[in-house]
Tab-separated table of N, CA and C in Angstrom:
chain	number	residue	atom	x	y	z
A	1	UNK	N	35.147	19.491	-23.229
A	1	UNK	CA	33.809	19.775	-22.746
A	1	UNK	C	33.800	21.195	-22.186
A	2	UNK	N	32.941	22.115	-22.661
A	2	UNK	CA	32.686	23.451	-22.190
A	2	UNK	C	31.989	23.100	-21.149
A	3	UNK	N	31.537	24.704	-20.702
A	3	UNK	CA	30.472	24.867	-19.759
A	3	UNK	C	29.326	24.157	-19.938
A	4	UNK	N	28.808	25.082	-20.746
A	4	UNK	CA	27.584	24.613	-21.581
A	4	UNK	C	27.462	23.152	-21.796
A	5	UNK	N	27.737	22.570	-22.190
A	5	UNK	CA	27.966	20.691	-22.168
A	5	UNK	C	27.667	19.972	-20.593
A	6	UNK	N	28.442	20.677	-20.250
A	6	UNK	CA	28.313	20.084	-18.286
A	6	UNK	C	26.974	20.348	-17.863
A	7	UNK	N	26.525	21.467	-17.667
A	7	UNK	CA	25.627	22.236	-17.556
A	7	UNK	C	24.016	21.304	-18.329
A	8	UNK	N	24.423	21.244	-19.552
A	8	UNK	CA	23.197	20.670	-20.027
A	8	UNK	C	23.327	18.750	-19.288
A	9	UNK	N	24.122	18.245	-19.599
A	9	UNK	CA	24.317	16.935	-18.841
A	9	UNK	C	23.880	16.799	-17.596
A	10	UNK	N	24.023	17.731	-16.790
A	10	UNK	CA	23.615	17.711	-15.265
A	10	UNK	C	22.013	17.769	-15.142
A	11	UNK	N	21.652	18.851	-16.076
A	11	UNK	CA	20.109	19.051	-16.630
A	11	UNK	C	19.380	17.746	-16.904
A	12	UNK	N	20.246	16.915	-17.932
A	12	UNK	CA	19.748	15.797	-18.150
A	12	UNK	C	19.612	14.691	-16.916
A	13	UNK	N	20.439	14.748	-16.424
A	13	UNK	CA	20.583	14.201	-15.405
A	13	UNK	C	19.808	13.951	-14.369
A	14	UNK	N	19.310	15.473	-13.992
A	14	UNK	CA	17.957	15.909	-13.046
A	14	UNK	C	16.662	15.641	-13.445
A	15	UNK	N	16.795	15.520	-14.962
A	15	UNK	CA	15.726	15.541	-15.444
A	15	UNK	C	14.960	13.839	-15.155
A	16	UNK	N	16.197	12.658	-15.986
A	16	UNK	CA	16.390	11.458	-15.142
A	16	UNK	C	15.862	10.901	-14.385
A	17	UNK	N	16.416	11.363	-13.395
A	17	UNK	CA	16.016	11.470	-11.584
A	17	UNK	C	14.782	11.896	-11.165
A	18	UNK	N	14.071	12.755	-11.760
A	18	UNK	CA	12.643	12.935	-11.449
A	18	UNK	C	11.492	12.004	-12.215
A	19	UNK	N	11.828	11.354	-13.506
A	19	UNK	CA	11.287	10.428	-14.450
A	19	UNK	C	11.411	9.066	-13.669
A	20	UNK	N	12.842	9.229	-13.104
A	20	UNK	CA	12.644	7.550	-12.215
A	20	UNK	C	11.923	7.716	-10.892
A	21	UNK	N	11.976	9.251	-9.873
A	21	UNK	CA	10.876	8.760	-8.841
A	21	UNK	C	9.368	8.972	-9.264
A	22	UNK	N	9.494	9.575	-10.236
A	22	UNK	CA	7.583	9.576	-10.878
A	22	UNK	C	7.590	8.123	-10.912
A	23	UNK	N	8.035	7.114	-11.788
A	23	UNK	CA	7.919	5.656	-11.968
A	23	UNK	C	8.069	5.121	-10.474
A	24	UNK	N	8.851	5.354	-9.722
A	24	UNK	CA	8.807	4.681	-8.623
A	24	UNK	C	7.282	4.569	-7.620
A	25	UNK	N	6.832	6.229	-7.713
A	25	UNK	CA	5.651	5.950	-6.831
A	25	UNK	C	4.741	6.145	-7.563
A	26	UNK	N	4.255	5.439	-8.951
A	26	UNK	CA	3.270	5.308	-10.389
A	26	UNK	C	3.115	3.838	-9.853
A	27	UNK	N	4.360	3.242	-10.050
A	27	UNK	CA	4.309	1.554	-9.633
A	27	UNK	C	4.275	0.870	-8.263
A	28	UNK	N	4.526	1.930	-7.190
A	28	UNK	CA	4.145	1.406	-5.812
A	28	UNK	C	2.362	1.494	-5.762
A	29	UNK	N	1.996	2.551	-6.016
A	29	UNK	CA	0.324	2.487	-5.913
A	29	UNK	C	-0.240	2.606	-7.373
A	30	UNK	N	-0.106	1.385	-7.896
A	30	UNK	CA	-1.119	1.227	-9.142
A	30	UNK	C	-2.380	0.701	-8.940
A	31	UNK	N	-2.799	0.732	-9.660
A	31	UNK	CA	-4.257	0.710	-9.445
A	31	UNK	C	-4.530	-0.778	-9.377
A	32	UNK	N	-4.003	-2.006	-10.159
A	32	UNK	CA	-4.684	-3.187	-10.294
A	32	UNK	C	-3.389	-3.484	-8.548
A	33	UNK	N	-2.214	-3.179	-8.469
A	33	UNK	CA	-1.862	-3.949	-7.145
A	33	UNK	C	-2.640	-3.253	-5.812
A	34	UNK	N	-3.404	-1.925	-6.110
A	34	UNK	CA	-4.042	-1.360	-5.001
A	34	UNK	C	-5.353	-2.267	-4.662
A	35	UNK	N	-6.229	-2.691	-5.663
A	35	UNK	CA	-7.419	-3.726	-5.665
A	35	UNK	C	-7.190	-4.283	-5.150
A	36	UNK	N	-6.176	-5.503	-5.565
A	36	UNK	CA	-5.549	-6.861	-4.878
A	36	UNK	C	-5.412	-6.867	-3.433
A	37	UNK	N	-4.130	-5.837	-2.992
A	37	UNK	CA	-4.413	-5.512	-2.021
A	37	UNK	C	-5.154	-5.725	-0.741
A	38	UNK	N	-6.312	-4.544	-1.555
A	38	UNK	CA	-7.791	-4.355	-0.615
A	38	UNK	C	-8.476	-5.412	-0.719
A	39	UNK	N	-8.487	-6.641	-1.622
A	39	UNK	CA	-8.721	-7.564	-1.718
A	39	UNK	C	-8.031	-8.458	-0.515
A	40	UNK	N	-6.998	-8.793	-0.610
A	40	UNK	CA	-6.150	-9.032	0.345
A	40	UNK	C	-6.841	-8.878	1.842
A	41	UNK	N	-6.822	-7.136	1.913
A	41	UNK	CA	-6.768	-6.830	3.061
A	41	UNK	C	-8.857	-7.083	4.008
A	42	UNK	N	-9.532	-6.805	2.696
A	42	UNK	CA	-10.614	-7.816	3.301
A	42	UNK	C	-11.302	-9.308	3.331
A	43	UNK	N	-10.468	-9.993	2.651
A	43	UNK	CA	-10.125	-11.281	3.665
A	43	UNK	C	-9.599	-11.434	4.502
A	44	UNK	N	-8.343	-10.909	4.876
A	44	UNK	CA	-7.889	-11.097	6.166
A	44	UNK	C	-8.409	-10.992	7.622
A	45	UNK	N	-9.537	-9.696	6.800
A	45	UNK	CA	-10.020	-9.309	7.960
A	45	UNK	C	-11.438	-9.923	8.370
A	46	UNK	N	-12.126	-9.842	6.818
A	46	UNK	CA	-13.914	-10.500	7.394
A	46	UNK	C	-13.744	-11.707	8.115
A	47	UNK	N	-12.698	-12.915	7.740
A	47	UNK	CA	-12.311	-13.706	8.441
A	47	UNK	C	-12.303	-14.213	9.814
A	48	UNK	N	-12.064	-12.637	10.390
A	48	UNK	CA	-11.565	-13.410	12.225
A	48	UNK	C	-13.053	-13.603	12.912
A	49	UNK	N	-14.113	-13.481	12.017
A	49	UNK	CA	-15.005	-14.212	13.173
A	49	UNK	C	-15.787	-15.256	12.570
A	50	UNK	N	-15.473	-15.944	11.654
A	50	UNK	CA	-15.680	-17.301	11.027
A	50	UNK	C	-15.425	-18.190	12.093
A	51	UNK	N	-16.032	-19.205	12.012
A	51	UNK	CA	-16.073	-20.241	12.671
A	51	UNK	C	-14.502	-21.381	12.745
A	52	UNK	N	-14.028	-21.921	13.372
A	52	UNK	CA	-12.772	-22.728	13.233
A	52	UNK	C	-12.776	-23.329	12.185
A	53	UNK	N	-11.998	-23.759	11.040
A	53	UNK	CA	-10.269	-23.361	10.679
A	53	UNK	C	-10.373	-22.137	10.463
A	54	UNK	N	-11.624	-21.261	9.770
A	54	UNK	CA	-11.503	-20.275	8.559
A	54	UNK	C	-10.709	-18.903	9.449
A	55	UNK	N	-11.485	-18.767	11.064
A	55	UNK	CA	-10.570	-17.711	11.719
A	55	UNK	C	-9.166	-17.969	11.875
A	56	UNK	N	-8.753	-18.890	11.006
A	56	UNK	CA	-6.775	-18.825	11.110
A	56	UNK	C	-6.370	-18.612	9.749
A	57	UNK	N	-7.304	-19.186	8.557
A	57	UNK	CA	-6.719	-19.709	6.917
A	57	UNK	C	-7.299	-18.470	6.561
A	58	UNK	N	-8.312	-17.675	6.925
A	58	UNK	CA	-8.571	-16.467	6.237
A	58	UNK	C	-7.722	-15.429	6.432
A	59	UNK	N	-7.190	-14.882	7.537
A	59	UNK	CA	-6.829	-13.802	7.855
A	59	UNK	C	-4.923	-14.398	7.575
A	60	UNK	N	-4.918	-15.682	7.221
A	60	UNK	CA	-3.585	-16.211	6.480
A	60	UNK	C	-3.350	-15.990	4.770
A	61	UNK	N	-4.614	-15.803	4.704
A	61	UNK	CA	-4.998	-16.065	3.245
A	61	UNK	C	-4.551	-14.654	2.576
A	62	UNK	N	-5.431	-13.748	3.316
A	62	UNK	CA	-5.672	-12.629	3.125
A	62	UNK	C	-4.640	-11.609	3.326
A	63	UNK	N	-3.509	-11.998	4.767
A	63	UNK	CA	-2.130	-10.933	4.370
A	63	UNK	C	-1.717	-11.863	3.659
A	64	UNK	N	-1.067	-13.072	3.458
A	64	UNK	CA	-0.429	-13.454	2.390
A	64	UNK	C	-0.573	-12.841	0.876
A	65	UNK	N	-1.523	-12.525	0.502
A	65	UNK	CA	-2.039	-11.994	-0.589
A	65	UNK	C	-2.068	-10.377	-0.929
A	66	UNK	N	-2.169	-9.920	0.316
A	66	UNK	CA	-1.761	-8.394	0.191
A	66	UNK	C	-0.214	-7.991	0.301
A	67	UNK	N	1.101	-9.185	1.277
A	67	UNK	CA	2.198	-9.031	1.315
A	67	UNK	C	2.394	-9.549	-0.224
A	68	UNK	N	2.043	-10.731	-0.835
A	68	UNK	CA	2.381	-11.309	-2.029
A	68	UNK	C	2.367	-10.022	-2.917
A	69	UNK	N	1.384	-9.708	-2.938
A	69	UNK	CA	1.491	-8.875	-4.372
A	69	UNK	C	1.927	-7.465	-4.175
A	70	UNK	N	2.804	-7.056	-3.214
A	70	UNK	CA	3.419	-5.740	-2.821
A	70	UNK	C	4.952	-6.655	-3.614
A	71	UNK	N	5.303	-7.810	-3.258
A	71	UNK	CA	6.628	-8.639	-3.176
A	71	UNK	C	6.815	-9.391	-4.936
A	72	UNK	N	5.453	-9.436	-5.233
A	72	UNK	CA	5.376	-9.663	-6.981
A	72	UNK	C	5.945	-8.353	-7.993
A	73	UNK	N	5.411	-7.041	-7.261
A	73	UNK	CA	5.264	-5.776	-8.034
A	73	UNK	C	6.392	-5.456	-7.701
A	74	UNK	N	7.068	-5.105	-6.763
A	74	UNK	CA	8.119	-5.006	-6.343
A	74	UNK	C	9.526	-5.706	-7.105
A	75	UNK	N	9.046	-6.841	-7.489
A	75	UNK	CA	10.546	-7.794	-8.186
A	75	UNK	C	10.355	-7.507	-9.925
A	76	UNK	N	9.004	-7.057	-10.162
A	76	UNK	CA	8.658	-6.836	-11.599
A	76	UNK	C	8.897	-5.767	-11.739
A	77	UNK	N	8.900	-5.157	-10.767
A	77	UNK	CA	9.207	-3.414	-11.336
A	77	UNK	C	10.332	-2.945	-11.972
A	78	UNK	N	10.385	-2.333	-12.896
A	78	UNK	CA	11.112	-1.173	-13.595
A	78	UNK	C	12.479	-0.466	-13.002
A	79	UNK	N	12.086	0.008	-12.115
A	79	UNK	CA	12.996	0.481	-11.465
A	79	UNK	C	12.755	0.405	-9.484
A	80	UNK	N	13.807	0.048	-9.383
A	80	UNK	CA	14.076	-0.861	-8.003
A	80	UNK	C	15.310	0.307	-6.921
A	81	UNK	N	14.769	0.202	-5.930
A	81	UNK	CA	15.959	1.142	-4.592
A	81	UNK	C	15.906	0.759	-3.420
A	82	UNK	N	16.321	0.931	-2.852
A	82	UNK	CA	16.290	0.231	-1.158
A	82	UNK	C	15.305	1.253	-0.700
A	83	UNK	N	14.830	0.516	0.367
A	83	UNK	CA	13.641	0.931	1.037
A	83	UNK	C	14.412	1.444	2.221
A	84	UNK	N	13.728	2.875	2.239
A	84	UNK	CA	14.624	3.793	3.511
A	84	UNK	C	13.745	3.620	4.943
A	85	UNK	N	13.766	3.913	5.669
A	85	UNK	CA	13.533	4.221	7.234
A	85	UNK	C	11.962	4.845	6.873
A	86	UNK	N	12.118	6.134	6.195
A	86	UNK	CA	10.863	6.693	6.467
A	86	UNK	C	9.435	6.256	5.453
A	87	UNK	N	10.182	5.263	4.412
A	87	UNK	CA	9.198	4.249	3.864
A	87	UNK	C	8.430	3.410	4.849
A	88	UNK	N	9.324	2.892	5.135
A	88	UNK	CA	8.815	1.680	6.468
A	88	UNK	C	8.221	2.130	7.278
A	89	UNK	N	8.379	3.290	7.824
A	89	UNK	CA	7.383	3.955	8.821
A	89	UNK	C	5.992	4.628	8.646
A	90	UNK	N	5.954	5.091	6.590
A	90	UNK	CA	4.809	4.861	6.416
A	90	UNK	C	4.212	4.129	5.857
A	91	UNK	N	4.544	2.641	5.706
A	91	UNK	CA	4.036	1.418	5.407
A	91	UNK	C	3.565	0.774	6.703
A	92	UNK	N	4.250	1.013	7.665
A	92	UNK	CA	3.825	0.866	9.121
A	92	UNK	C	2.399	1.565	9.185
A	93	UNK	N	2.584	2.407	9.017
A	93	UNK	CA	1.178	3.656	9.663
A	93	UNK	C	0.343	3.157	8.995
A	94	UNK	N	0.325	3.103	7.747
A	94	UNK	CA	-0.650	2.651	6.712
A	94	UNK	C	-1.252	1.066	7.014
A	95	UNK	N	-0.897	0.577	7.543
A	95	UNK	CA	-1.142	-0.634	8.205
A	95	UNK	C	-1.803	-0.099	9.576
A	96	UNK	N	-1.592	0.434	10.489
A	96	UNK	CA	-2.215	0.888	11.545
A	96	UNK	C	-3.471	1.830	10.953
A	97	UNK	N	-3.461	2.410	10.226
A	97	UNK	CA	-4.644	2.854	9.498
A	97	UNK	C	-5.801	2.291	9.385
A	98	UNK	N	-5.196	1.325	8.408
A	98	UNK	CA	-6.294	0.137	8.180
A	98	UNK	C	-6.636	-0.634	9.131
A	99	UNK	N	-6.283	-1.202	10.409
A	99	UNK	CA	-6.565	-1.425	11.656
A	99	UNK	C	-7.573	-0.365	12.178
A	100	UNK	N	-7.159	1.071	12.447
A	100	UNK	CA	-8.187	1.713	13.040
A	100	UNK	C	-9.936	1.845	12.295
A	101	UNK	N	-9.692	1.671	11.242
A	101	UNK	CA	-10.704	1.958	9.974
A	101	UNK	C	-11.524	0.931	10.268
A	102	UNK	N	-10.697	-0.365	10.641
A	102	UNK	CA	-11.243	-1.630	10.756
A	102	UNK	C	-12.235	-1.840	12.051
A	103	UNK	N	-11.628	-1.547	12.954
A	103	UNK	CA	-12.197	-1.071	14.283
A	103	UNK	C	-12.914	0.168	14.112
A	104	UNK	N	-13.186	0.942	13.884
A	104	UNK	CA	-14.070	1.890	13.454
A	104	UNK	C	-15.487	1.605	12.830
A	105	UNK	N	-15.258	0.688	11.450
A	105	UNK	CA	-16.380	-0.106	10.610
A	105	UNK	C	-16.873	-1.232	11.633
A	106	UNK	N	-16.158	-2.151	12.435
A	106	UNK	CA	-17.120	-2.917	13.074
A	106	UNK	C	-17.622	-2.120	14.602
A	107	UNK	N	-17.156	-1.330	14.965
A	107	UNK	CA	-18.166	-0.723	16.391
A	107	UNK	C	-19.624	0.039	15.222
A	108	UNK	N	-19.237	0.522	14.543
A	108	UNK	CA	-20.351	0.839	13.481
A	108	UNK	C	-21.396	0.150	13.448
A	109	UNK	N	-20.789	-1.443	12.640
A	109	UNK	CA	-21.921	-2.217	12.203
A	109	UNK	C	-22.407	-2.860	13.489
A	110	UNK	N	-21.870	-2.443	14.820
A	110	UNK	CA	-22.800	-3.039	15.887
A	110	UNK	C	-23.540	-2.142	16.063
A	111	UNK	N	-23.327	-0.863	16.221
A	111	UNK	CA	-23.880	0.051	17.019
A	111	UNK	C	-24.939	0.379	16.187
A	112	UNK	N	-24.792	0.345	14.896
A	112	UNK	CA	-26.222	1.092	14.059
A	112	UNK	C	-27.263	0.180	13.011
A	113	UNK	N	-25.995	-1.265	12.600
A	113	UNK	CA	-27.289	-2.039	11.981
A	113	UNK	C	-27.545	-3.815	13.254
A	114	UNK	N	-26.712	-3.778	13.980
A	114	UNK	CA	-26.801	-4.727	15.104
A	114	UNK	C	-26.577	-5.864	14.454
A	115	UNK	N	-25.419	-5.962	13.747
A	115	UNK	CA	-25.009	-7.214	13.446
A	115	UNK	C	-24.548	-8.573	14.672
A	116	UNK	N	-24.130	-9.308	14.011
A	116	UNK	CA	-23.596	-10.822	15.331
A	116	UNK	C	-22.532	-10.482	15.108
A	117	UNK	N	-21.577	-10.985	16.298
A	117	UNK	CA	-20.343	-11.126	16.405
A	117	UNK	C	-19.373	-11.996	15.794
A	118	UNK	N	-20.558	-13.211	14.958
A	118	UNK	CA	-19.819	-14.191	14.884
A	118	UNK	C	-20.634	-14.776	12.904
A	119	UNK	N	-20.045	-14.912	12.537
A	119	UNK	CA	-20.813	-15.658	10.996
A	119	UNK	C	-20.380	-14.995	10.191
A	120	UNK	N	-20.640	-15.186	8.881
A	120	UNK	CA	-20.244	-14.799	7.386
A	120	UNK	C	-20.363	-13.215	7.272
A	121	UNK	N	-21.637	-12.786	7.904
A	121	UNK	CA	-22.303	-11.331	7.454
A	121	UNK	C	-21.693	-11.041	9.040
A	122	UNK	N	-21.030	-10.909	9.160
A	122	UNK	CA	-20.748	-10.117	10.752
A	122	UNK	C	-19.972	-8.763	11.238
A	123	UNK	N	-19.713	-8.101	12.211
A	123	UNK	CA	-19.531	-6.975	12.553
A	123	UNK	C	-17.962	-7.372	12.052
A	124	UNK	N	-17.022	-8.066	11.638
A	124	UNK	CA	-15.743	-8.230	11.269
A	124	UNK	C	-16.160	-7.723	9.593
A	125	UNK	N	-17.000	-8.358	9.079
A	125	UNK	CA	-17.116	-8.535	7.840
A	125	UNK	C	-17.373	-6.860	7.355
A	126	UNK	N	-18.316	-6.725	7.980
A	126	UNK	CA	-18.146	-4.883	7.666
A	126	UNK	C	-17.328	-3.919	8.091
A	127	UNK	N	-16.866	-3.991	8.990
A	127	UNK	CA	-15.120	-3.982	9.235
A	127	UNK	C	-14.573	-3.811	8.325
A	128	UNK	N	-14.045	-4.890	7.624
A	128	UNK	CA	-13.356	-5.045	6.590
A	128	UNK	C	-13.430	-4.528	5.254
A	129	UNK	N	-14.820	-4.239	4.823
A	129	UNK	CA	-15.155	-3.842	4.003
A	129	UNK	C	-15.042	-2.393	3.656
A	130	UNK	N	-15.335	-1.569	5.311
A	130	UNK	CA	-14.648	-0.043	5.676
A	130	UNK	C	-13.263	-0.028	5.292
A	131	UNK	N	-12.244	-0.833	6.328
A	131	UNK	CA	-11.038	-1.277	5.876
A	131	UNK	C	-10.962	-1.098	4.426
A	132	UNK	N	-11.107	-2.105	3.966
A	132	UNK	CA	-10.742	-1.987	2.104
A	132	UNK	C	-11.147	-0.841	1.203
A	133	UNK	N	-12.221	-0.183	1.791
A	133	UNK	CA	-12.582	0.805	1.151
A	133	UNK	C	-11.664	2.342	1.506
A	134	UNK	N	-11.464	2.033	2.992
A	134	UNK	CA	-10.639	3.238	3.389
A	134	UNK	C	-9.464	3.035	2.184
A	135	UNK	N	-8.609	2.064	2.394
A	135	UNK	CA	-7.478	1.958	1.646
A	135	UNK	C	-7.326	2.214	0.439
A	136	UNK	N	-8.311	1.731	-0.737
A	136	UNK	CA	-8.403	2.397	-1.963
A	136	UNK	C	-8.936	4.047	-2.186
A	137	UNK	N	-9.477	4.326	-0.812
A	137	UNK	CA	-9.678	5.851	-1.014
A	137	UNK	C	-8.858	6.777	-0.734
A	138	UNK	N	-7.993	6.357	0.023
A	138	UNK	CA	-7.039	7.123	0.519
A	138	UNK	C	-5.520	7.025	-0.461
A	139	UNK	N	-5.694	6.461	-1.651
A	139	UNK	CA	-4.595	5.916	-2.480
A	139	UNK	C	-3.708	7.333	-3.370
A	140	UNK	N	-4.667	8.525	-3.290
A	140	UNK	CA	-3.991	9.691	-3.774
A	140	UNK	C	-3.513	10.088	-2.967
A	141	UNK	N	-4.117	10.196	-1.486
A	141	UNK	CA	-3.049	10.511	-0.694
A	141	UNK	C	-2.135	10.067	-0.344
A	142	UNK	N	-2.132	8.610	-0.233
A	142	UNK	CA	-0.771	7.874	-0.280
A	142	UNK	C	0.172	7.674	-0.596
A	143	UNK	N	-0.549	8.661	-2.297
A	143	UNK	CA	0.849	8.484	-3.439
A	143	UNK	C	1.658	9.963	-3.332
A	144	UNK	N	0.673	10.954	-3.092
A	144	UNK	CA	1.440	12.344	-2.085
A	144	UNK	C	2.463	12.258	-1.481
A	145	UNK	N	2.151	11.512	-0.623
A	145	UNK	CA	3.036	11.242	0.649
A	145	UNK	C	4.473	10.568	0.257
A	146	UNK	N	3.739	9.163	-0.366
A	146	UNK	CA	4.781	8.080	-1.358
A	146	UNK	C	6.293	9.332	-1.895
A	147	UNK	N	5.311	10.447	-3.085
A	147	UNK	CA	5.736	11.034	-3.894
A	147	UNK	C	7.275	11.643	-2.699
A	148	UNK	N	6.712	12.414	-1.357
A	148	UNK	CA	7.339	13.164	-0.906
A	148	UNK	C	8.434	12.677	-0.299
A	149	UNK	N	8.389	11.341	0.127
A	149	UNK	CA	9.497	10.219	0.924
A	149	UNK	C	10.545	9.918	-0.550
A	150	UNK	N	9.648	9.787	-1.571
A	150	UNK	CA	11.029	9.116	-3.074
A	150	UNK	C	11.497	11.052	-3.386
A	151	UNK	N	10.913	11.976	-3.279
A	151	UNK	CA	11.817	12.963	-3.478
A	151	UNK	C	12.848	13.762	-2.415
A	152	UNK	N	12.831	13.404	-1.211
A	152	UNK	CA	14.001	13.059	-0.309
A	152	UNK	C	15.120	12.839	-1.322
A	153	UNK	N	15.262	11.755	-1.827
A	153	UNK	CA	16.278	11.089	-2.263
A	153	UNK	C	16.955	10.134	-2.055
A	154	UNK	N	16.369	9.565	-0.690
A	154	UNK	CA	16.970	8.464	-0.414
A	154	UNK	C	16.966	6.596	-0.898
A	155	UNK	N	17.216	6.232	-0.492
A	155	UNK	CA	17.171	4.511	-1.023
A	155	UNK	C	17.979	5.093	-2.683
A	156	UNK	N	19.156	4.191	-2.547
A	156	UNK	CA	20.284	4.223	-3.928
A	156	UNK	C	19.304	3.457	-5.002
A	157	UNK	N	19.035	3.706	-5.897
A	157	UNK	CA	18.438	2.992	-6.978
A	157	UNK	C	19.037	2.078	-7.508
């Protein structure tokens, strides 16, 4: 093996490595598990001011369904790595996000269309709907960010 041989192999190599974190954060925020998701994530939320059982089975319903299908895509995927420190911290945030968004959309729907606190159409329910909408809007930036944590390099593939 010459220079030249090594040289191009290593090339290939790099080349590789950037094809698998493009796939990595292509398949963390795709578009049909981003829906679901936000799907997910506004049931969970219009939920908490339903009347008894639904304020426990909705907002059960609803992360179950947004953790489910992060944990479906995740085992189907292509290519698989351990999840590093600074993933988790912005899977964390991103969750506190959607909390503030959430709280944001219902002081809203009190303050400007005077919804109830409590029923189907309620200041939770539009909440949530901010919520879900924040989250699918913010999904390019997410994948930015995504992009910049998988080109670190960390988590062994």
């Amino acid at each position: 093996m010459n220079q030249h041989d090594a040289q191009a192999s290593l090339d290939d190599i790099h080349r590789l490595q950037d094809r698998t974190r493009e796939q990595i954060v292509r398949q963390s925020f795709a578009t049909p598990r981003v829906v679901i998701s936000a799907l997910g994530i506004f049931v969970a939320l219009a939920a908490i001011d339903l009347p008894r059982p639904w304020y426990f089975v909705g907002p059960a319903i609803g992360w179950a369904l947004y953790a489910g299908v992060g944990i479906v895509y995740e085992h189907r995927a292509s290519v698989r790595r351990r999840v590093t420190r600074q993933e988790t911290l912005f899977h964390l945030g991103l969750v506190a996000c959607i909390m503030v968004a959430f709280g944001i959309g219902r002081i809203a729907a009190f303050a400007l269309f005077d919804l109830p606190a409590q029923g189907l159409l309620s200041q939770a329910a539009a909440g949530a709907i901010v919520a879900a909408v924040v989250y699918v809007a913010a999904m390019p930036v997410n994948r930015s960010i995504m992009k910049s944590i998988v080109q670190q390099g960390g988590g062994a593939a």
